[in-house]
Amino acid sequence: MSAHPLEPSREQLSTWFRQVETTVLDHLDGMATADSGGPLGEAGLALADEVSTPLPDEPLEGGLTEVLRLVGRAAEATLNTTSPGYLAYVPGGGIPTAALADTWSNVFNRFTGLAAAAPALCRLEADVLTWLAHEFGYDDRARGLLTSGGSLANFSAVVAAREKLLGEDVDLRTATAYTSGQVHHCIAKCTRLAGLPFANLRQVDVDDRWRLDPDALRKAIAADRAAGQRPFLIVASSGTTNTGAIDPLPELAAIAKEEDLWLHVDGAYGAAFVLCDEGRRRLEGLGEADSITFDPHKGLFLPYGTGCLLVKDGEDLRRAHRVGASYLQDFDALDRSREAPSATDYGPELSRDYRGLRIWLPFMLHGTRVFRETLAEKIEVARYIHDELVELVEGGAPLEIVAEPQLSIGAFRLKRRDGESLDDWNRRNTRLQDGINDRQRVRLSSTNLPVHDGAAFTLRTCVLSFRTHEEHGRKFLEDLRGALEDLT
Amino acid sequence: MSAHPLEPSREQLSTWFRQVETTVLDHLDGMATADSGGPLGEAGLALADEVSTPLPDEPLEGGLTEVLRLVGRAAEATLNTTSPGYLAYVPGGGIPTAALADTWSNVFNRFTGLAAAAPALCRLEADVLTWLAHEFGYDDRARGLLTSGGSLANFSAVVAAREKLLGEDVDLRTATAYTSGQVHHCIAKCTRLAGLPFANLRQVDVDDRWRLDPDALRKAIAADRAAGQRPFLIVASSGTTNTGAIDPLPELAAIAKEEDLWLHVDGAYGAAFVLCDEGRRRLEGLGEADSITFDPHKGLFLPYGTGCLLVKDGEDLRRAHRVGASYLQDFDALDRSREAPSATDYGPELSRDYRGLRIWLPFMLHGTRVFRETLAEKIEVARYIHDELVELVEGGAPLEIVAEPQLSIGAFRLKRRDGESLDDWNRRNTRLQDGINDRQRVRLSSTNLPVHDGAAFTLRTCVLSFRTHEEHGRKFLEDLRGALEDLT
């Protein structure tokens, strides 16, 4: 019907939608038995060369079929973050129904940065954020902001804290923030982006379970005050990436109160567990924080591109982000007091994708209970893996457990041999990890953790995909045993 | 097949995909005759109350049908940013084929923050960014970053400039940046987010075509240097939101060079016009900038959520954003030198949506020529509107042209009557705008522009949707004439 090439006919578009539908449904059919990642390294680079295609003046020959072939090939060289055996980094399940929301959002393409321009759509987003805020222990003063991920959520929290406690008239070289050495590296990036020198993010010691040590924190703050610095922010983790450690939130909240500091909790990986009873118990004190980051693209199993910041007193966030503009004046004639909050008043963006629908629609379509139950199951699977590891160790396997899961991440490694050099030990652990991953059923990733003479290569298991069940924990344990045998 | 509720059966998912397909195709069928926005204000608030639905424990009764009904209702109270008569703010066409990309990305859900984890997918994204960088006048040293929109692209540019020219050891209260008073308000937000006091973004005078005045800029820089401040950044606009003004890029580039400052160009709205011959002529000097923001969700007609930053020397961007982490060590074993650039090394995000496919796929499916031609047509439609306005004025209509389109934005208003108060004048212009918008065929938005005794309400026309053709310009002119008659 339409003459413009960017507005294909209904028939053409329908054909294209069906092609993509078939592609993704076929892909999902294979998911239960999918391995956890194709070739990276050399093979991946070769594949990159293979699929790279000069941008054509005219439509690519072969049309969408060829386009999907190229992208499908490209996907062969990836970590399969959505596969059930993926226990590396933090899994990203990507529930398929989120695609329904994005298809609607892309085609309707409404501007949702200001509630005045789309009051009812922004209300649906606000409904989700309000619900989440209450689940996390906040009251109606709270405000939420959907971001592309945890990094930008953490950044907006840092900015809100800076704005509230330091204001404009301060030399940021005197401002100091506190976190554990186990925190996600994006916190260092965030404080630097916000104008602090890297060194002003103080790394405080942790206890034997990798949790920020409150006494060490007190001392660090006191030392900085004595030196004329201006402490303003504590960043705790509720589930570190390395070992899943939950910092002692109630104690940290008390310190923040005494010292008049902002307490932010980076729960990008772990805070969503508050939605299930067991997780809520373990995350005691979370609601006392001034702000919380959590990633719906992790703990709510959504596709990448969905982070969330919750701030206990929404006005703190608004004051740090609201800027007016003359070309937006038409909206000022409307009654803003009864509107849903506008994302642009609470974060750095103006135009943005309508992220709200991506959460709202799956909650509506599946209900909230299944999310709670699925999170509870992840804790159980992680517990199962841990119990089996303990049994292995007790049975004489040359392993040591480095971190018992505080939520769904655990860490372990080969025990160091008497007199073994750090390098040799790390090499053995690297080989152990390769031995597991090369079996292509589960995938682990590693980290470094401090030991007396350096940093020890340590294996992690992170259970978070909605597709990962006890059977995949069992596969991991089988492959661990196999890899251990191969090592000896 | 699958037992897990978050993994519906193939049949169920297919049914859902088809329902959404029908919804969006029906919506597109009505687009050619769609009006430019449903009820906002009171009616919008009422609709927000109507659609608001408590988050259910169990799947919502009525399932996806009810979900789509609610969202469809909610969409009735929105600015229809995608309709052909939408000339307000900056239109967002949202080419439907972008939805194909997001459906694939959502379901495959690959981690594309680090090229090592998805080398071939990241290569496709890099291919688009390299192509764009060349189109914008950059060479192979350039790097691009896809963001959620112009605000965050501008922010990363500010940070790169701050990092390169000031480094860590500076009191940011002494750092100053320069822009015109016509710049987008997000620049003030960006510099504040990056740690500068608001006042340190100096607003320099403009000439009679709303372009930053190079002489005034020189004076402002000299004054700051004399006062001990540390100038580091000029932010020019290539297409202001207010009037579409293009700052004099060659002169500004020369000043930046002389003064050793970073020149950033905010071309969120306008820089994409470089893809067509006429636009490239008008944007002379763009490639001399150190960095350029442009929004594919504006000038490439993509759905919201797709911004882009291009930096002439990619290393400047990388140095401002690269932070390592022990839990990413597995990637360090790979050969990074031959990989595509990793988004996380060049911007604030780690996990993020796979934005690259959203641009790559439409370019492949439609070819690049149609994008160039469509942009050229927008300049022509804006020129047509301007010529007709000139004729109206010459024929005695009580209008004044405030800004002739430098790209595709124009501005005009009722002429002020002798002795008329500013308030009365502004009220008459508000009524003129309402008179046009109430006809529901086209939609304009307004801005304020300085006059000797304050700020004058000024109407804008922004032609940018791929759906907006000369016929819609004609409708606007008919409705303008009608509204003018109604006023008298």
PDB file of C-alpha atoms in Angstrom, chain B residues 141-322:
ATOM      1  CA  ARG B 141      40.854   6.802  14.827  1.00  0.00           C
ATOM      2  CA  ALA B 142      37.231   7.673  15.599  1.00  0.00           C
ATOM      3  CA  ARG B 143      35.050   5.627  17.903  1.00  0.00           C
ATOM      4  CA  GLY B 144      31.313   5.603  18.352  1.00  0.00           C
ATOM      5  CA  LEU B 145      29.129   4.822  21.303  1.00  0.00           C
ATOM      6  CA  LEU B 146      25.448   3.983  21.107  1.00  0.00           C
ATOM      7  CA  THR B 147      23.494   5.412  24.013  1.00  0.00           C
ATOM      8  CA  SER B 148      19.839   5.579  24.980  1.00  0.00           C
ATOM      9  CA  GLY B 149      19.648   9.104  23.606  1.00  0.00           C
ATOM     10  CA  GLY B 150      21.303  12.447  23.125  1.00  0.00           C
ATOM     11  CA  SER B 151      21.531  13.376  26.792  1.00  0.00           C
ATOM     12  CA  LEU B 152      23.813  10.500  27.705  1.00  0.00           C
ATOM     13  CA  ALA B 153      25.818  10.912  24.507  1.00  0.00           C
ATOM     14  CA  ASN B 154      26.415  14.537  25.438  1.00  0.00           C
ATOM     15  CA  PHE B 155      27.307  13.500  28.955  1.00  0.00           C
ATOM     16  CA  SER B 156      29.992  11.094  27.788  1.00  0.00           C
ATOM     17  CA  ALA B 157      31.425  13.825  25.571  1.00  0.00           C
ATOM     18  CA  VAL B 158      31.618  16.219  28.518  1.00  0.00           C
ATOM     19  CA  VAL B 159      33.359  13.576  30.584  1.00  0.00           C
ATOM     20  CA  ALA B 160      35.844  12.796  27.808  1.00  0.00           C
ATOM     21  CA  ALA B 161      36.665  16.494  27.477  1.00  0.00           C
ATOM     22  CA  ARG B 162      37.000  16.917  31.236  1.00  0.00           C
ATOM     23  CA  GLU B 163      39.257  13.894  31.475  1.00  0.00           C
ATOM     24  CA  LYS B 164      41.505  14.928  28.614  1.00  0.00           C
ATOM     25  CA  LEU B 165      41.886  18.607  29.408  1.00  0.00           C
ATOM     26  CA  LEU B 166      41.562  18.757  33.178  1.00  0.00           C
ATOM     27  CA  GLY B 167      42.280  15.291  34.515  1.00  0.00           C
ATOM     28  CA  GLU B 168      41.651  14.290  38.095  1.00  0.00           C
ATOM     29  CA  ASP B 169      43.541  16.914  40.007  1.00  0.00           C
ATOM     30  CA  VAL B 170      41.427  20.001  39.516  1.00  0.00           C
ATOM     31  CA  ASP B 171      38.848  21.894  41.498  1.00  0.00           C
ATOM     32  CA  LEU B 172      35.898  21.649  39.124  1.00  0.00           C
ATOM     33  CA  ARG B 173      34.611  24.966  40.430  1.00  0.00           C
ATOM     34  CA  THR B 174      37.356  26.505  38.313  1.00  0.00           C
ATOM     35  CA  ALA B 175      36.440  24.597  35.144  1.00  0.00           C
ATOM     36  CA  THR B 176      34.342  26.435  32.581  1.00  0.00           C
ATOM     37  CA  ALA B 177      32.456  25.381  29.465  1.00  0.00           C
ATOM     38  CA  TYR B 178      30.844  27.533  26.775  1.00  0.00           C
ATOM     39  CA  THR B 179      27.687  27.279  24.788  1.00  0.00           C
ATOM     40  CA  SER B 180      24.956  29.500  23.434  1.00  0.00           C
ATOM     41  CA  GLY B 181      21.813  30.327  25.362  1.00  0.00           C
ATOM     42  CA  GLN B 182      19.991  28.355  22.677  1.00  0.00           C
ATOM     43  CA  VAL B 183      21.564  25.033  23.512  1.00  0.00           C
ATOM     44  CA  HIS B 184      19.508  22.046  24.636  1.00  0.00           C
ATOM     45  CA  HIS B 185      18.978  22.064  28.392  1.00  0.00           C
ATOM     46  CA  CYS B 186      20.565  18.650  28.749  1.00  0.00           C
ATOM     47  CA  ILE B 187      23.962  20.298  28.291  1.00  0.00           C
ATOM     48  CA  ALA B 188      23.497  22.136  31.579  1.00  0.00           C
ATOM     49  CA  LYS B 189      22.407  18.872  33.126  1.00  0.00           C
ATOM     50  CA  CYS B 190      25.437  17.051  31.685  1.00  0.00           C
ATOM     51  CA  THR B 191      28.006  19.530  32.931  1.00  0.00           C
ATOM     52  CA  ARG B 192      26.384  19.507  36.363  1.00  0.00           C
ATOM     53  CA  LEU B 193      26.293  15.689  36.421  1.00  0.00           C
ATOM     54  CA  ALA B 194      29.994  15.759  35.542  1.00  0.00           C
ATOM     55  CA  GLY B 195      30.698  17.888  38.593  1.00  0.00           C
ATOM     56  CA  LEU B 196      30.686  21.481  37.324  1.00  0.00           C
ATOM     57  CA  PRO B 197      28.536  24.071  39.055  1.00  0.00           C
ATOM     58  CA  PHE B 198      25.647  25.171  36.823  1.00  0.00           C
ATOM     59  CA  ALA B 199      27.048  28.672  36.485  1.00  0.00           C
ATOM     60  CA  ASN B 200      30.270  27.338  34.986  1.00  0.00           C
ATOM     61  CA  LEU B 201      28.448  26.567  31.770  1.00  0.00           C
ATOM     62  CA  ARG B 202      28.737  30.031  30.247  1.00  0.00           C
ATOM     63  CA  GLN B 203      25.933  31.110  27.961  1.00  0.00           C
ATOM     64  CA  VAL B 204      27.390  33.091  25.110  1.00  0.00           C
ATOM     65  CA  ASP B 205      25.413  35.527  22.942  1.00  0.00           C
ATOM     66  CA  VAL B 206      23.952  34.526  19.605  1.00  0.00           C
ATOM     67  CA  ASP B 207      23.716  36.387  16.310  1.00  0.00           C
ATOM     68  CA  ASP B 208      20.476  37.331  14.558  1.00  0.00           C
ATOM     69  CA  ARG B 209      20.086  33.792  13.294  1.00  0.00           C
ATOM     70  CA  TRP B 210      20.387  32.300  16.794  1.00  0.00           C
ATOM     71  CA  ARG B 211      23.935  31.050  16.206  1.00  0.00           C
ATOM     72  CA  LEU B 212      26.664  31.264  18.786  1.00  0.00           C
ATOM     73  CA  ASP B 213      28.699  34.429  18.243  1.00  0.00           C
ATOM     74  CA  PRO B 214      32.417  33.570  17.918  1.00  0.00           C
ATOM     75  CA  ASP B 215      33.531  37.025  19.057  1.00  0.00           C
ATOM     76  CA  ALA B 216      31.440  36.811  22.185  1.00  0.00           C
ATOM     77  CA  LEU B 217      32.905  33.376  22.775  1.00  0.00           C
ATOM     78  CA  ARG B 218      36.460  34.650  22.506  1.00  0.00           C
ATOM     79  CA  LYS B 219      35.698  37.385  24.993  1.00  0.00           C
ATOM     80  CA  ALA B 220      34.088  34.999  27.443  1.00  0.00           C
ATOM     81  CA  ILE B 221      37.056  32.645  27.315  1.00  0.00           C
ATOM     82  CA  ALA B 222      39.512  35.528  27.751  1.00  0.00           C
ATOM     83  CA  ALA B 223      37.575  36.902  30.703  1.00  0.00           C
ATOM     84  CA  ASP B 224      37.558  33.524  32.402  1.00  0.00           C
ATOM     85  CA  ARG B 225      41.241  32.961  31.806  1.00  0.00           C
ATOM     86  CA  ALA B 226      41.978  36.401  33.232  1.00  0.00           C
ATOM     87  CA  ALA B 227      39.946  35.468  36.307  1.00  0.00           C
ATOM     88  CA  GLY B 228      41.934  32.270  36.817  1.00  0.00           C
ATOM     89  CA  GLN B 229      39.277  29.881  35.521  1.00  0.00           C
ATOM     90  CA  ARG B 230      40.128  26.868  33.382  1.00  0.00           C
ATOM     91  CA  PRO B 231      38.142  26.811  30.134  1.00  0.00           C
ATOM     92  CA  PHE B 232      38.059  23.312  28.620  1.00  0.00           C
ATOM     93  CA  LEU B 233      34.946  22.807  26.507  1.00  0.00           C
ATOM     94  CA  ILE B 234      32.835  24.469  23.828  1.00  0.00           C
ATOM     95  CA  VAL B 235      29.459  22.898  23.119  1.00  0.00           C
ATOM     96  CA  ALA B 236      28.086  23.954  19.754  1.00  0.00           C
ATOM     97  CA  SER B 237      24.732  22.979  18.310  1.00  0.00           C
ATOM     98  CA  SER B 238      24.143  21.689  14.825  1.00  0.00           C
ATOM     99  CA  GLY B 239      20.462  22.324  14.880  1.00  0.00           C
ATOM    100  CA  THR B 240      19.157  23.830  18.110  1.00  0.00           C
ATOM    101  CA  THR B 241      15.842  22.548  19.389  1.00  0.00           C
ATOM    102  CA  ASN B 242      14.397  26.048  19.528  1.00  0.00           C
ATOM    103  CA  THR B 243      15.060  27.217  16.002  1.00  0.00           C
ATOM    104  CA  GLY B 244      17.286  24.669  14.279  1.00  0.00           C
ATOM    105  CA  ALA B 245      20.251  27.042  14.332  1.00  0.00           C
ATOM    106  CA  ILE B 246      23.638  25.680  13.293  1.00  0.00           C
ATOM    107  CA  ASP B 247      26.456  27.343  15.187  1.00  0.00           C
ATOM    108  CA  PRO B 248      29.391  28.465  13.008  1.00  0.00           C
ATOM    109  CA  LEU B 249      31.356  25.240  13.252  1.00  0.00           C
ATOM    110  CA  PRO B 250      34.489  26.193  11.279  1.00  0.00           C
ATOM    111  CA  GLU B 251      35.047  29.328  13.379  1.00  0.00           C
ATOM    112  CA  LEU B 252      34.356  27.456  16.585  1.00  0.00           C
ATOM    113  CA  ALA B 253      36.765  24.712  15.581  1.00  0.00           C
ATOM    114  CA  ALA B 254      39.412  27.353  14.970  1.00  0.00           C
ATOM    115  CA  ILE B 255      38.826  28.882  18.395  1.00  0.00           C
ATOM    116  CA  ALA B 256      38.940  25.477  20.046  1.00  0.00           C
ATOM    117  CA  LYS B 257      42.280  24.829  18.375  1.00  0.00           C
ATOM    118  CA  GLU B 258      43.775  28.183  19.306  1.00  0.00           C
ATOM    119  CA  GLU B 259      42.572  27.959  22.869  1.00  0.00           C
ATOM    120  CA  ASP B 260      43.231  24.245  23.313  1.00  0.00           C
ATOM    121  CA  LEU B 261      39.612  23.464  24.160  1.00  0.00           C
ATOM    122  CA  TRP B 262      37.444  20.488  23.263  1.00  0.00           C
ATOM    123  CA  LEU B 263      34.746  21.231  20.696  1.00  0.00           C
ATOM    124  CA  HIS B 264      31.662  19.108  21.100  1.00  0.00           C
ATOM    125  CA  VAL B 265      28.739  19.435  18.711  1.00  0.00           C
ATOM    126  CA  ASP B 266      25.289  18.575  19.965  1.00  0.00           C
ATOM    127  CA  GLY B 267      23.624  17.482  16.764  1.00  0.00           C
ATOM    128  CA  ALA B 268      21.058  15.252  18.437  1.00  0.00           C
ATOM    129  CA  TYR B 269      18.381  16.670  16.190  1.00  0.00           C
ATOM    130  CA  GLY B 270      20.311  17.887  13.175  1.00  0.00           C
ATOM    131  CA  ALA B 271      23.641  16.190  12.609  1.00  0.00           C
ATOM    132  CA  ALA B 272      22.165  13.212  10.766  1.00  0.00           C
ATOM    133  CA  PHE B 273      21.467  15.566   7.854  1.00  0.00           C
ATOM    134  CA  VAL B 274      25.135  15.131   6.989  1.00  0.00           C
ATOM    135  CA  LEU B 275      23.978  11.958   5.229  1.00  0.00           C
ATOM    136  CA  CYS B 276      22.430  13.979   2.395  1.00  0.00           C
ATOM    137  CA  ASP B 277      24.273  16.366   0.095  1.00  0.00           C
ATOM    138  CA  GLU B 278      22.338  19.488   0.994  1.00  0.00           C
ATOM    139  CA  GLY B 279      22.645  18.777   4.693  1.00  0.00           C
ATOM    140  CA  ARG B 280      26.358  18.083   4.419  1.00  0.00           C
ATOM    141  CA  ARG B 281      26.831  21.493   2.808  1.00  0.00           C
ATOM    142  CA  ARG B 282      24.954  23.184   5.602  1.00  0.00           C
ATOM    143  CA  LEU B 283      26.861  21.294   8.266  1.00  0.00           C
ATOM    144  CA  GLU B 284      30.269  22.368   6.988  1.00  0.00           C
ATOM    145  CA  GLY B 285      32.940  21.977   9.617  1.00  0.00           C
ATOM    146  CA  LEU B 286      31.145  19.220  11.528  1.00  0.00           C
ATOM    147  CA  GLY B 287      34.049  16.831  11.072  1.00  0.00           C
ATOM    148  CA  GLU B 288      36.422  19.274  12.738  1.00  0.00           C
ATOM    149  CA  ALA B 289      34.680  18.834  16.079  1.00  0.00           C
ATOM    150  CA  ASP B 290      36.273  16.607  18.698  1.00  0.00           C
ATOM    151  CA  SER B 291      32.964  14.888  19.258  1.00  0.00           C
ATOM    152  CA  ILE B 292      29.449  14.842  17.847  1.00  0.00           C
ATOM    153  CA  THR B 293      26.159  13.716  19.323  1.00  0.00           C
ATOM    154  CA  PHE B 294      23.401  12.649  16.989  1.00  0.00           C
ATOM    155  CA  ASP B 295      20.246  10.704  17.695  1.00  0.00           C
ATOM    156  CA  PRO B 296      19.407   7.831  15.386  1.00  0.00           C
ATOM    157  CA  HIS B 297      15.973   7.924  17.041  1.00  0.00           C
ATOM    158  CA  LYS B 298      15.569  11.329  15.449  1.00  0.00           C
ATOM    159  CA  GLY B 299      17.544  11.641  12.230  1.00  0.00           C
ATOM    160  CA  LEU B 300      17.590   7.962  11.320  1.00  0.00           C
ATOM    161  CA  PHE B 301      13.876   7.611  12.163  1.00  0.00           C
ATOM    162  CA  LEU B 302      14.502   4.821  14.666  1.00  0.00           C
ATOM    163  CA  PRO B 303      12.404   4.249  17.771  1.00  0.00           C
ATOM    164  CA  TYR B 304      13.283   6.105  20.971  1.00  0.00           C
ATOM    165  CA  GLY B 305      16.207   4.726  22.895  1.00  0.00           C
ATOM    166  CA  THR B 306      18.940   5.128  20.296  1.00  0.00           C
ATOM    167  CA  GLY B 307      21.435   7.936  20.666  1.00  0.00           C
ATOM    168  CA  CYS B 308      24.970   8.088  19.376  1.00  0.00           C
ATOM    169  CA  LEU B 309      28.231   9.772  20.282  1.00  0.00           C
ATOM    170  CA  LEU B 310      31.078   9.930  17.786  1.00  0.00           C
ATOM    171  CA  VAL B 311      34.519  10.954  19.039  1.00  0.00           C
ATOM    172  CA  LYS B 312      37.248  11.973  16.621  1.00  0.00           C
ATOM    173  CA  ASP B 313      40.033  10.348  18.595  1.00  0.00           C
ATOM    174  CA  GLY B 314      38.495   7.283  20.160  1.00  0.00           C
ATOM    175  CA  GLU B 315      41.315   7.010  22.676  1.00  0.00           C
ATOM    176  CA  ASP B 316      40.039  10.165  24.371  1.00  0.00           C
ATOM    177  CA  LEU B 317      36.738   8.467  25.023  1.00  0.00           C
ATOM    178  CA  ARG B 318      38.362   5.231  26.110  1.00  0.00           C
ATOM    179  CA  ARG B 319      40.687   6.884  28.609  1.00  0.00           C
ATOM    180  CA  ALA B 320      37.665   8.469  30.276  1.00  0.00           C
ATOM    181  CA  HIS B 321      35.755   5.210  30.667  1.00  0.00           C
ATOM    182  CA  ARG B 322      37.979   2.181  30.836  1.00  0.00           C
TER     183      ARG B 322
END
